[in-house]
């Protein structure tokens, strides 16, 4: 016979269980929503980038300007640039910092537009997304080539800024590019006795090399 006490005990057990299940379901739904938004973001950014790079009716200068605009809209450039300085974040003067931000932006634009200039209708497929709360996501994708070359995996690390996703880093075949730049930039400063101007000179040289189409050893810390 079911007693009133038994019913109360059952309710006392089931209520928190139901609450936990509701919270788990809510978190799963939020994660799915964040993941879907992250994948949609990467699809949009990659499609726009492909359109820009593959449009051979425009000049290289025009493609660079369009790519720079896309970068400003969709990448968290200040966060990327700050991260790349590592322990030297507080080293530059305000004037040096402004010049550094300008050069980093130009460096990324020159390198990517030059590196992707031979793009020929390759396709980027979204494979999935892993979320970290509702503020971060890593989207897995794969570039498939029309010439039979093996596909290349590309992961996109996204961080929400003012409610919108922004690109923080990109992993190409196992290498996180912002982290690679951090290693290079900090080495340049360290190898020059902490002189921040050495990094600015390094970036100017790398930009000149990219402009000339020479991407060999483009991140070397020399």
mmCIF file with all atom_site columns, C-alpha atoms in Angstrom, residues 110-111 114 202-220 222:
data_model
loop_
_atom_site.group_PDB
_atom_site.id
_atom_site.type_symbol
_atom_site.label_atom_id
_atom_site.label_alt_id
_atom_site.label_comp_id
_atom_site.label_asym_id
_atom_site.label_entity_id
_atom_site.label_seq_id
_atom_site.pdbx_PDB_ins_code
_atom_site.Cartn_x
_atom_site.Cartn_y
_atom_site.Cartn_z
_atom_site.occupancy
_atom_site.B_iso_or_equiv
_atom_site.pdbx_formal_charge
_atom_site.auth_seq_id
_atom_site.auth_comp_id
_atom_site.auth_asym_id
_atom_site.auth_atom_id
_atom_site.pdbx_PDB_model_num
ATOM 1  C CA . UNK A 1 110 ? 49.290 39.993 -47.718 1.00 0.00 ? 110 UNK A CA 1
ATOM 2  C CA . UNK A 1 111 ? 50.212 36.453 -46.702 1.00 0.00 ? 111 UNK A CA 1
ATOM 3  C CA . UNK A 1 114 ? 49.236 35.658 -51.830 1.00 0.00 ? 114 UNK A CA 1
ATOM 4  C CA . UNK A 1 202 ? 60.556 42.009 -38.901 1.00 0.00 ? 202 UNK A CA 1
ATOM 5  C CA . UNK A 1 203 ? 56.912 42.487 -39.869 1.00 0.00 ? 203 UNK A CA 1
ATOM 6  C CA . UNK A 1 204 ? 57.790 45.094 -42.495 1.00 0.00 ? 204 UNK A CA 1
ATOM 7  C CA . UNK A 1 205 ? 60.291 42.688 -44.068 1.00 0.00 ? 205 UNK A CA 1
ATOM 8  C CA . UNK A 1 206 ? 57.755 39.860 -44.060 1.00 0.00 ? 206 UNK A CA 1
ATOM 9  C CA . UNK A 1 207 ? 55.148 42.107 -45.676 1.00 0.00 ? 207 UNK A CA 1
ATOM 10 C CA . UNK A 1 208 ? 57.633 43.068 -48.403 1.00 0.00 ? 208 UNK A CA 1
ATOM 11 C CA . UNK A 1 209 ? 58.401 39.384 -49.029 1.00 0.00 ? 209 UNK A CA 1
ATOM 12 C CA . UNK A 1 210 ? 54.716 38.496 -49.263 1.00 0.00 ? 210 UNK A CA 1
ATOM 13 C CA . UNK A 1 211 ? 54.100 41.411 -51.616 1.00 0.00 ? 211 UNK A CA 1
ATOM 14 C CA . UNK A 1 212 ? 56.835 40.029 -53.869 1.00 0.00 ? 212 UNK A CA 1
ATOM 15 C CA . UNK A 1 213 ? 55.199 36.599 -53.757 1.00 0.00 ? 213 UNK A CA 1
ATOM 16 C CA . UNK A 1 214 ? 57.955 35.051 -51.642 1.00 0.00 ? 214 UNK A CA 1
ATOM 17 C CA . UNK A 1 215 ? 56.366 33.064 -48.817 1.00 0.00 ? 215 UNK A CA 1
ATOM 18 C CA . UNK A 1 216 ? 59.397 30.904 -48.084 1.00 0.00 ? 216 UNK A CA 1
ATOM 19 C CA . UNK A 1 217 ? 60.374 30.988 -44.427 1.00 0.00 ? 217 UNK A CA 1
ATOM 20 C CA . UNK A 1 218 ? 57.716 33.656 -43.952 1.00 0.00 ? 218 UNK A CA 1
ATOM 21 C CA . UNK A 1 219 ? 57.523 33.239 -40.173 1.00 0.00 ? 219 UNK A CA 1
ATOM 22 C CA . UNK A 1 220 ? 61.221 32.813 -39.440 1.00 0.00 ? 220 UNK A CA 1
ATOM 23 C CA . UNK A 1 222 ? 65.342 36.553 -37.865 1.00 0.00 ? 222 UNK A CA 1
#
